[in-house]
mmCIF file of N, CA and C and ligand atoms in Angstrom:
data_model
loop_
_atom_site.group_PDB
_atom_site.id
_atom_site.type_symbol
_atom_site.label_atom_id
_atom_site.label_comp_id
_atom_site.label_asym_id
_atom_site.label_seq_id
_atom_site.Cartn_x
_atom_site.Cartn_y
_atom_site.Cartn_z
ATOM 1 N N UNK A 23 103.822 88.732 91.980
ATOM 2 C CA UNK A 23 103.181 87.488 92.398
ATOM 3 C C UNK A 23 101.675 87.610 92.202
ATOM 4 N N UNK A 24 101.130 86.814 91.359
ATOM 5 C CA UNK A 24 99.701 86.893 91.074
ATOM 6 C C UNK A 24 99.074 85.514 91.263
ATOM 7 N N UNK A 25 97.889 85.481 91.880
ATOM 8 C CA UNK A 25 97.226 84.207 92.122
ATOM 9 C C UNK A 25 96.627 83.676 90.823
ATOM 10 N N UNK A 26 96.568 82.370 90.716
ATOM 11 C CA UNK A 26 95.950 81.765 89.539
ATOM 12 C C UNK A 26 94.436 81.791 89.687
ATOM 13 N N UNK A 27 93.743 81.572 88.558
ATOM 14 C CA UNK A 27 92.278 81.544 88.600
ATOM 15 C C UNK A 27 91.776 80.461 89.548
ATOM 16 N N UNK A 28 92.433 79.304 89.528
ATOM 17 C CA UNK A 28 91.987 78.208 90.398
ATOM 18 C C UNK A 28 92.158 78.566 91.874
ATOM 19 N N UNK A 29 93.246 79.241 92.184
ATOM 20 C CA UNK A 29 93.442 79.687 93.572
ATOM 21 C C UNK A 29 92.372 80.702 93.964
ATOM 22 N N UNK A 30 92.089 81.627 93.045
ATOM 23 C CA UNK A 30 91.104 82.678 93.342
ATOM 24 C C UNK A 30 89.700 82.100 93.536
ATOM 25 N N UNK A 31 89.384 81.027 92.803
ATOM 26 C CA UNK A 31 88.030 80.454 92.878
ATOM 27 C C UNK A 31 87.708 79.879 94.264
ATOM 28 N N UNK A 32 88.723 79.730 95.112
ATOM 29 C CA UNK A 32 88.470 79.252 96.473
ATOM 30 C C UNK A 32 87.849 80.335 97.357
ATOM 31 N N UNK A 33 87.814 81.572 96.850
ATOM 32 C CA UNK A 33 87.359 82.680 97.694
ATOM 33 C C UNK A 33 86.012 83.214 97.218
ATOM 34 N N UNK A 34 85.221 83.717 98.189
ATOM 35 C CA UNK A 34 83.924 84.321 97.873
ATOM 36 C C UNK A 34 84.058 85.796 97.541
ATOM 37 N N UNK A 35 85.164 86.377 97.972
ATOM 38 C CA UNK A 35 85.337 87.820 97.823
ATOM 39 C C UNK A 35 86.824 88.147 97.921
ATOM 40 N N UNK A 36 87.261 89.154 97.180
ATOM 41 C CA UNK A 36 88.650 89.609 97.258
ATOM 42 C C UNK A 36 88.638 91.038 97.785
ATOM 43 N N UNK A 37 89.431 91.293 98.822
ATOM 44 C CA UNK A 37 89.518 92.637 99.390
ATOM 45 C C UNK A 37 90.943 93.167 99.212
ATOM 46 N N UNK A 38 91.034 94.356 98.637
ATOM 47 C CA UNK A 38 92.338 94.967 98.359
ATOM 48 C C UNK A 38 92.446 96.260 99.145
ATOM 49 N N UNK A 39 93.475 96.382 99.964
ATOM 50 C CA UNK A 39 93.689 97.622 100.698
ATOM 51 C C UNK A 39 94.834 98.393 100.043
ATOM 52 N N UNK A 40 94.889 99.686 100.295
ATOM 53 C CA UNK A 40 95.925 100.562 99.728
ATOM 54 C C UNK A 40 95.978 100.431 98.205
ATOM 55 N N UNK A 41 94.794 100.426 97.593
ATOM 56 C CA UNK A 41 94.705 100.151 96.157
ATOM 57 C C UNK A 41 95.348 101.262 95.325
ATOM 58 N N UNK A 42 95.574 102.418 95.944
ATOM 59 C CA UNK A 42 96.191 103.513 95.185
ATOM 60 C C UNK A 42 97.567 103.137 94.652
ATOM 61 N N UNK A 43 98.222 102.168 95.311
ATOM 62 C CA UNK A 43 99.561 101.772 94.879
ATOM 63 C C UNK A 43 99.542 100.738 93.763
ATOM 64 N N UNK A 44 98.370 100.283 93.363
ATOM 65 C CA UNK A 44 98.268 99.330 92.250
ATOM 66 C C UNK A 44 98.553 100.025 90.924
ATOM 67 N N UNK A 45 98.971 99.207 89.953
ATOM 68 C CA UNK A 45 99.191 99.697 88.598
ATOM 69 C C UNK A 45 97.946 99.423 87.768
ATOM 70 N N UNK A 46 97.958 99.995 86.560
ATOM 71 C CA UNK A 46 96.817 99.785 85.669
ATOM 72 C C UNK A 46 96.568 98.301 85.441
ATOM 73 N N UNK A 47 97.649 97.523 85.260
ATOM 74 C CA UNK A 47 97.452 96.098 84.966
ATOM 75 C C UNK A 47 96.865 95.342 86.156
ATOM 76 N N UNK A 48 97.104 95.843 87.368
ATOM 77 C CA UNK A 48 96.472 95.225 88.542
ATOM 78 C C UNK A 48 94.966 95.448 88.507
ATOM 79 N N UNK A 49 94.559 96.660 88.159
ATOM 80 C CA UNK A 49 93.126 96.971 88.098
ATOM 81 C C UNK A 49 92.477 96.155 86.984
ATOM 82 N N UNK A 50 93.188 95.979 85.866
ATOM 83 C CA UNK A 50 92.681 95.125 84.781
ATOM 84 C C UNK A 50 92.490 93.694 85.272
ATOM 85 N N UNK A 51 93.404 93.256 86.112
ATOM 86 C CA UNK A 51 93.287 91.904 86.679
ATOM 87 C C UNK A 51 92.056 91.810 87.589
ATOM 88 N N UNK A 52 91.760 92.886 88.330
ATOM 89 C CA UNK A 52 90.552 92.889 89.171
ATOM 90 C C UNK A 52 89.305 92.771 88.298
ATOM 91 N N UNK A 53 89.313 93.420 87.133
ATOM 92 C CA UNK A 53 88.176 93.307 86.214
ATOM 93 C C UNK A 53 88.004 91.854 85.774
ATOM 94 N N UNK A 54 89.102 91.192 85.513
ATOM 95 C CA UNK A 54 89.074 89.774 85.150
ATOM 96 C C UNK A 54 88.450 88.946 86.271
ATOM 97 N N UNK A 55 88.826 89.233 87.521
ATOM 98 C CA UNK A 55 88.284 88.490 88.663
ATOM 99 C C UNK A 55 86.773 88.698 88.762
ATOM 100 N N UNK A 56 86.335 89.951 88.567
ATOM 101 C CA UNK A 56 84.906 90.273 88.690
ATOM 102 C C UNK A 56 84.117 89.712 87.504
ATOM 103 N N UNK A 57 84.582 89.986 86.297
ATOM 104 C CA UNK A 57 83.789 89.685 85.107
ATOM 105 C C UNK A 57 83.900 88.226 84.670
ATOM 106 N N UNK A 58 85.081 87.658 84.744
ATOM 107 C CA UNK A 58 85.286 86.301 84.232
ATOM 108 C C UNK A 58 85.109 85.244 85.322
ATOM 109 N N UNK A 59 85.596 85.546 86.530
ATOM 110 C CA UNK A 59 85.483 84.565 87.620
ATOM 111 C C UNK A 59 84.241 84.817 88.477
ATOM 112 N N UNK A 60 83.615 85.974 88.274
ATOM 113 C CA UNK A 60 82.404 86.357 89.008
ATOM 114 C C UNK A 60 82.608 86.343 90.523
ATOM 115 N N UNK A 61 83.752 86.847 90.927
ATOM 116 C CA UNK A 61 84.062 87.028 92.350
ATOM 117 C C UNK A 61 84.126 88.531 92.608
ATOM 118 N N UNK A 62 83.368 89.033 93.586
ATOM 119 C CA UNK A 62 83.429 90.475 93.847
ATOM 120 C C UNK A 62 84.786 90.920 94.393
ATOM 121 N N UNK A 63 85.224 92.079 93.959
ATOM 122 C CA UNK A 63 86.481 92.663 94.448
ATOM 123 C C UNK A 63 86.139 93.999 95.100
ATOM 124 N N UNK A 64 86.534 94.150 96.346
ATOM 125 C CA UNK A 64 86.296 95.388 97.085
ATOM 126 C C UNK A 64 87.644 96.036 97.363
ATOM 127 N N UNK A 65 87.794 97.278 96.941
ATOM 128 C CA UNK A 65 89.077 97.969 97.078
ATOM 129 C C UNK A 65 88.935 99.174 97.999
ATOM 130 N N UNK A 66 89.952 99.382 98.808
ATOM 131 C CA UNK A 66 90.028 100.578 99.639
ATOM 132 C C UNK A 66 91.305 101.317 99.292
ATOM 133 N N UNK A 67 91.213 102.641 99.255
ATOM 134 C CA UNK A 67 92.427 103.398 98.988
ATOM 135 C C UNK A 67 92.156 104.887 98.934
ATOM 136 N N UNK A 68 93.214 105.615 98.685
ATOM 137 C CA UNK A 68 93.129 107.058 98.587
ATOM 138 C C UNK A 68 92.871 107.456 97.139
ATOM 139 N N UNK A 69 92.105 108.532 96.965
ATOM 140 C CA UNK A 69 91.827 109.006 95.613
ATOM 141 C C UNK A 69 93.025 109.771 95.054
ATOM 142 N N UNK A 70 93.528 110.704 95.840
ATOM 143 C CA UNK A 70 94.616 111.558 95.342
ATOM 144 C C UNK A 70 95.774 111.570 96.323
ATOM 145 N N UNK A 71 96.936 111.970 95.794
ATOM 146 C CA UNK A 71 98.125 112.077 96.639
ATOM 147 C C UNK A 71 98.180 113.470 97.274
ATOM 148 N N UNK A 72 99.297 113.776 97.911
ATOM 149 C CA UNK A 72 99.413 115.040 98.655
ATOM 150 C C UNK A 72 99.449 116.253 97.739
ATOM 151 N N UNK A 73 99.645 116.011 96.431
ATOM 152 C CA UNK A 73 99.607 117.122 95.464
ATOM 153 C C UNK A 73 98.207 117.296 94.885
ATOM 154 N N UNK A 74 97.250 116.478 95.368
ATOM 155 C CA UNK A 74 95.894 116.437 94.850
ATOM 156 C C UNK A 74 95.864 115.914 93.415
ATOM 157 N N UNK A 75 96.809 115.027 93.088
ATOM 158 C CA UNK A 75 96.797 114.361 91.792
ATOM 159 C C UNK A 75 96.414 112.904 92.009
ATOM 160 N N UNK A 76 95.698 112.356 91.036
ATOM 161 C CA UNK A 76 95.244 110.975 91.157
ATOM 162 C C UNK A 76 96.418 110.005 91.244
ATOM 163 N N UNK A 77 96.285 108.993 92.097
ATOM 164 C CA UNK A 77 97.186 107.849 92.046
ATOM 165 C C UNK A 77 96.807 107.013 90.824
ATOM 166 N N UNK A 78 97.791 106.291 90.270
ATOM 167 C CA UNK A 78 97.514 105.482 89.082
ATOM 168 C C UNK A 78 96.411 104.456 89.343
ATOM 169 N N UNK A 79 96.541 103.692 90.427
ATOM 170 C CA UNK A 79 95.538 102.672 90.725
ATOM 171 C C UNK A 79 94.158 103.278 90.927
ATOM 172 N N UNK A 80 94.109 104.410 91.632
ATOM 173 C CA UNK A 80 92.822 105.052 91.920
ATOM 174 C C UNK A 80 92.180 105.580 90.646
ATOM 175 N N UNK A 81 93.005 106.084 89.744
ATOM 176 C CA UNK A 81 92.477 106.637 88.503
ATOM 177 C C UNK A 81 91.727 105.561 87.704
ATOM 178 N N UNK A 82 92.353 104.397 87.517
ATOM 179 C CA UNK A 82 91.719 103.341 86.722
ATOM 180 C C UNK A 82 90.545 102.731 87.462
ATOM 181 N N UNK A 83 90.651 102.692 88.782
ATOM 182 C CA UNK A 83 89.531 102.181 89.561
ATOM 183 C C UNK A 83 88.325 103.125 89.460
ATOM 184 N N UNK A 84 88.577 104.427 89.541
ATOM 185 C CA UNK A 84 87.483 105.399 89.398
ATOM 186 C C UNK A 84 86.847 105.279 88.018
ATOM 187 N N UNK A 85 87.673 104.985 87.017
ATOM 188 C CA UNK A 85 87.166 104.882 85.651
ATOM 189 C C UNK A 85 86.302 103.637 85.459
ATOM 190 N N UNK A 86 86.655 102.544 86.115
ATOM 191 C CA UNK A 86 86.061 101.253 85.772
ATOM 192 C C UNK A 86 85.192 100.628 86.848
ATOM 193 N N UNK A 87 85.240 101.117 88.068
ATOM 194 C CA UNK A 87 84.527 100.453 89.165
ATOM 195 C C UNK A 87 83.023 100.457 88.947
ATOM 196 N N UNK A 88 82.357 99.405 89.381
ATOM 197 C CA UNK A 88 80.892 99.348 89.316
ATOM 198 C C UNK A 88 80.272 100.311 90.315
ATOM 199 N N UNK A 89 80.838 100.362 91.502
ATOM 200 C CA UNK A 89 80.293 101.197 92.570
ATOM 201 C C UNK A 89 81.448 101.944 93.236
ATOM 202 N N UNK A 90 81.258 103.240 93.444
ATOM 203 C CA UNK A 90 82.261 104.036 94.150
ATOM 204 C C UNK A 90 81.601 104.682 95.351
ATOM 205 N N UNK A 91 82.182 104.473 96.490
ATOM 206 C CA UNK A 91 81.634 105.059 97.712
ATOM 207 C C UNK A 91 82.744 105.822 98.404
ATOM 208 N N UNK A 92 82.484 107.098 98.671
ATOM 209 C CA UNK A 92 83.513 107.916 99.286
ATOM 210 C C UNK A 92 83.362 107.918 100.798
ATOM 211 N N UNK A 93 84.417 107.523 101.488
ATOM 212 C CA UNK A 93 84.416 107.524 102.946
ATOM 213 C C UNK A 93 85.172 108.764 103.391
ATOM 214 N N UNK A 94 84.438 109.772 103.854
ATOM 215 C CA UNK A 94 85.083 111.042 104.176
ATOM 216 C C UNK A 94 85.475 111.126 105.636
ATOM 217 N N UNK A 95 86.643 111.682 105.849
ATOM 218 C CA UNK A 95 87.020 112.081 107.193
ATOM 219 C C UNK A 95 86.730 113.573 107.302
ATOM 220 N N UNK A 96 87.056 114.146 108.431
ATOM 221 C CA UNK A 96 86.674 115.531 108.688
ATOM 222 C C UNK A 96 87.911 116.378 108.943
ATOM 223 N N UNK A 97 87.935 117.530 108.318
ATOM 224 C CA UNK A 97 88.985 118.533 108.539
ATOM 225 C C UNK A 97 88.797 119.132 109.933
ATOM 226 N N UNK A 98 89.818 119.806 110.456
ATOM 227 C CA UNK A 98 89.704 120.442 111.774
ATOM 228 C C UNK A 98 88.581 121.475 111.815
ATOM 229 N N UNK A 99 88.160 122.018 110.664
ATOM 230 C CA UNK A 99 87.109 123.041 110.623
ATOM 231 C C UNK A 99 85.710 122.426 110.564
ATOM 232 N N UNK A 100 85.628 121.103 110.407
ATOM 233 C CA UNK A 100 84.327 120.455 110.365
ATOM 234 C C UNK A 100 83.869 120.081 108.966
ATOM 235 N N UNK A 101 84.510 120.624 107.943
ATOM 236 C CA UNK A 101 84.179 120.261 106.563
ATOM 237 C C UNK A 101 84.696 118.856 106.249
ATOM 238 N N UNK A 102 84.106 118.236 105.240
ATOM 239 C CA UNK A 102 84.631 116.966 104.771
ATOM 240 C C UNK A 102 86.052 117.137 104.273
ATOM 241 N N UNK A 103 86.912 116.197 104.654
ATOM 242 C CA UNK A 103 88.324 116.309 104.288
ATOM 243 C C UNK A 103 88.610 115.422 103.094
ATOM 244 N N UNK A 104 88.974 116.010 101.989
ATOM 245 C CA UNK A 104 89.261 115.240 100.775
ATOM 246 C C UNK A 104 90.737 115.269 100.408
ATOM 247 N N UNK A 105 91.538 116.039 101.133
ATOM 248 C CA UNK A 105 92.937 116.221 100.751
ATOM 249 C C UNK A 105 93.860 115.544 101.757
ATOM 250 N N UNK A 106 94.616 114.590 101.272
ATOM 251 C CA UNK A 106 95.619 113.940 102.104
ATOM 252 C C UNK A 106 96.863 114.795 102.081
ATOM 253 N N UNK A 107 97.041 115.537 103.130
ATOM 254 C CA UNK A 107 98.041 116.591 103.145
ATOM 255 C C UNK A 107 99.335 116.098 103.780
ATOM 256 N N UNK A 108 100.439 116.296 103.043
ATOM 257 C CA UNK A 108 101.751 115.994 103.608
ATOM 258 C C UNK A 108 102.293 117.294 104.195
ATOM 259 N N UNK A 109 102.872 117.196 105.388
ATOM 260 C CA UNK A 109 103.428 118.408 105.980
ATOM 261 C C UNK A 109 104.795 118.128 106.586
ATOM 262 N N UNK A 110 105.564 119.198 106.744
ATOM 263 C CA UNK A 110 106.919 119.077 107.265
ATOM 264 C C UNK A 110 106.921 119.261 108.778
ATOM 265 N N UNK A 111 108.091 119.078 109.381
ATOM 266 C CA UNK A 111 108.197 119.150 110.840
ATOM 267 C C UNK A 111 107.823 120.522 111.390
ATOM 268 N N UNK A 112 108.044 121.577 110.598
ATOM 269 C CA UNK A 112 107.708 122.916 111.085
ATOM 270 C C UNK A 112 106.249 123.291 110.818
ATOM 271 N N UNK A 113 105.466 122.337 110.317
ATOM 272 C CA UNK A 113 104.028 122.562 110.187
ATOM 273 C C UNK A 113 103.599 123.246 108.901
ATOM 274 N N UNK A 114 104.453 123.199 107.879
ATOM 275 C CA UNK A 114 104.031 123.761 106.603
ATOM 276 C C UNK A 114 103.595 122.657 105.649
ATOM 277 N N UNK A 115 102.621 122.989 104.801
ATOM 278 C CA UNK A 115 102.089 122.028 103.828
ATOM 279 C C UNK A 115 103.077 121.856 102.688
ATOM 280 N N UNK A 116 103.327 120.577 102.338
ATOM 281 C CA UNK A 116 104.254 120.264 101.249
ATOM 282 C C UNK A 116 103.429 119.889 100.020
ATOM 283 N N UNK A 117 103.745 120.494 98.887
ATOM 284 C CA UNK A 117 102.967 120.242 97.675
ATOM 285 C C UNK A 117 103.798 119.661 96.540
ATOM 286 N N UNK A 118 105.093 119.486 96.760
ATOM 287 C CA UNK A 118 105.941 118.924 95.714
ATOM 288 C C UNK A 118 106.794 117.810 96.294
ATOM 289 N N UNK A 119 107.184 116.865 95.422
ATOM 290 C CA UNK A 119 108.052 115.798 95.872
ATOM 291 C C UNK A 119 107.577 114.471 95.334
ATOM 292 N N UNK A 120 108.216 113.412 95.816
ATOM 293 C CA UNK A 120 107.862 112.069 95.385
ATOM 294 C C UNK A 120 106.428 111.738 95.792
ATOM 295 N N UNK A 121 105.726 110.998 94.908
ATOM 296 C CA UNK A 121 104.336 110.664 95.202
ATOM 297 C C UNK A 121 104.228 109.778 96.442
ATOM 298 N N UNK A 122 105.161 108.838 96.565
ATOM 299 C CA UNK A 122 105.074 107.889 97.671
ATOM 300 C C UNK A 122 106.144 108.207 98.706
ATOM 301 N N UNK A 123 105.715 108.494 99.920
ATOM 302 C CA UNK A 123 106.636 108.641 101.041
ATOM 303 C C UNK A 123 105.950 108.014 102.237
ATOM 304 N N UNK A 124 106.592 107.004 102.812
ATOM 305 C CA UNK A 124 105.960 106.301 103.917
ATOM 306 C C UNK A 124 105.872 107.221 105.124
ATOM 307 N N UNK A 125 104.725 107.167 105.791
ATOM 308 C CA UNK A 125 104.563 107.973 106.985
ATOM 309 C C UNK A 125 103.143 107.877 107.482
ATOM 310 N N UNK A 126 102.942 108.214 108.724
ATOM 311 C CA UNK A 126 101.612 108.164 109.309
ATOM 312 C C UNK A 126 101.161 109.551 109.713
ATOM 313 N N UNK A 127 100.628 109.661 110.932
ATOM 314 C CA UNK A 127 100.092 110.930 111.395
ATOM 315 C C UNK A 127 101.169 111.988 111.621
ATOM 316 N N UNK A 128 102.437 111.560 111.600
ATOM 317 C CA UNK A 128 103.508 112.531 111.763
ATOM 318 C C UNK A 128 103.807 113.253 110.447
ATOM 319 N N UNK A 129 103.339 112.683 109.330
ATOM 320 C CA UNK A 129 103.639 113.284 108.026
ATOM 321 C C UNK A 129 102.402 113.650 107.231
ATOM 322 N N UNK A 130 101.264 113.033 107.569
ATOM 323 C CA UNK A 130 100.056 113.273 106.778
ATOM 324 C C UNK A 130 98.883 113.651 107.678
ATOM 325 N N UNK A 131 98.026 114.505 107.144
ATOM 326 C CA UNK A 131 96.774 114.809 107.819
ATOM 327 C C UNK A 131 95.712 115.061 106.762
ATOM 328 N N UNK A 132 94.443 114.984 107.158
ATOM 329 C CA UNK A 132 93.351 115.183 106.205
ATOM 330 C C UNK A 132 92.776 116.591 106.364
ATOM 331 N N UNK A 133 92.739 117.310 105.267
ATOM 332 C CA UNK A 133 92.195 118.666 105.265
ATOM 333 C C UNK A 133 91.088 118.790 104.231
ATOM 334 N N UNK A 134 90.199 119.766 104.440
ATOM 335 C CA UNK A 134 89.256 120.112 103.379
ATOM 336 C C UNK A 134 90.051 120.825 102.279
ATOM 337 N N UNK A 135 89.447 120.960 101.117
ATOM 338 C CA UNK A 135 90.199 121.543 99.992
ATOM 339 C C UNK A 135 90.602 122.991 100.268
ATOM 340 N N UNK A 136 89.696 123.742 100.890
ATOM 341 C CA UNK A 136 89.996 125.155 101.198
ATOM 342 C C UNK A 136 91.241 125.278 102.072
ATOM 343 N N UNK A 137 91.296 124.472 103.136
ATOM 344 C CA UNK A 137 92.430 124.607 104.046
ATOM 345 C C UNK A 137 93.693 123.964 103.494
ATOM 346 N N UNK A 138 93.535 122.994 102.607
ATOM 347 C CA UNK A 138 94.706 122.485 101.890
ATOM 348 C C UNK A 138 95.312 123.595 101.043
ATOM 349 N N UNK A 139 94.428 124.306 100.331
ATOM 350 C CA UNK A 139 94.914 125.349 99.430
ATOM 351 C C UNK A 139 95.495 126.523 100.209
ATOM 352 N N UNK A 140 94.937 126.803 101.388
ATOM 353 C CA UNK A 140 95.465 127.886 102.212
ATOM 354 C C UNK A 140 96.676 127.438 103.023
ATOM 355 N N UNK A 141 96.905 126.119 103.093
ATOM 356 C CA UNK A 141 98.034 125.612 103.863
ATOM 357 C C UNK A 141 97.827 125.700 105.364
ATOM 358 N N UNK A 142 96.564 125.662 105.809
ATOM 359 C CA UNK A 142 96.285 125.786 107.245
ATOM 360 C C UNK A 142 96.031 124.412 107.856
ATOM 361 N N UNK A 143 96.971 123.972 108.681
ATOM 362 C CA UNK A 143 96.878 122.654 109.302
ATOM 363 C C UNK A 143 95.987 122.662 110.536
ATOM 364 N N UNK A 144 95.660 123.839 111.054
ATOM 365 C CA UNK A 144 94.808 123.931 112.233
ATOM 366 C C UNK A 144 94.525 125.379 112.547
ATOM 367 N N UNK A 145 93.539 125.642 113.421
ATOM 368 C CA UNK A 145 93.140 127.024 113.704
ATOM 369 C C UNK A 145 94.243 127.822 114.383
ATOM 370 N N UNK A 146 95.052 127.187 115.223
ATOM 371 C CA UNK A 146 96.063 127.934 115.974
ATOM 372 C C UNK A 146 97.312 128.229 115.120
ATOM 373 N N UNK A 147 97.404 127.538 113.984
ATOM 374 C CA UNK A 147 98.588 127.745 113.151
ATOM 375 C C UNK A 147 98.280 128.667 111.983
ATOM 376 N N UNK A 148 97.147 129.376 112.045
ATOM 377 C CA UNK A 148 96.726 130.227 110.936
ATOM 378 C C UNK A 148 97.695 131.392 110.737
HETATM 379 ZN ZN1 ZN B 497 89.000 122.850 106.685
#
């Protein structure tokens, strides 16, 4: 389902959340909105998945966006957290599997790259 140009022209700004789930053609459509309709598009999303690989939508957005601003959360150690870490019920870091798995704080946490690579979800679980 895609909005027509006339429908889009009613808006001053387009905001897209969870942009990592967009496809390349969606990002191309955002370029059309910005360049041809001259409506700003602001996207929020994750850069990489739990394997530290780019999401398709994020990859094309990183390639083409006019402005990129990184909103960092913090790892338990105080470092900036760049890794969206998927973990299992027994507290181990999962690095393989389907890219998309629905879940919240029970399945994902934010770690710095060092602790993602070491698989340390917290100081007491070292
Ligand atoms: Zn850390």
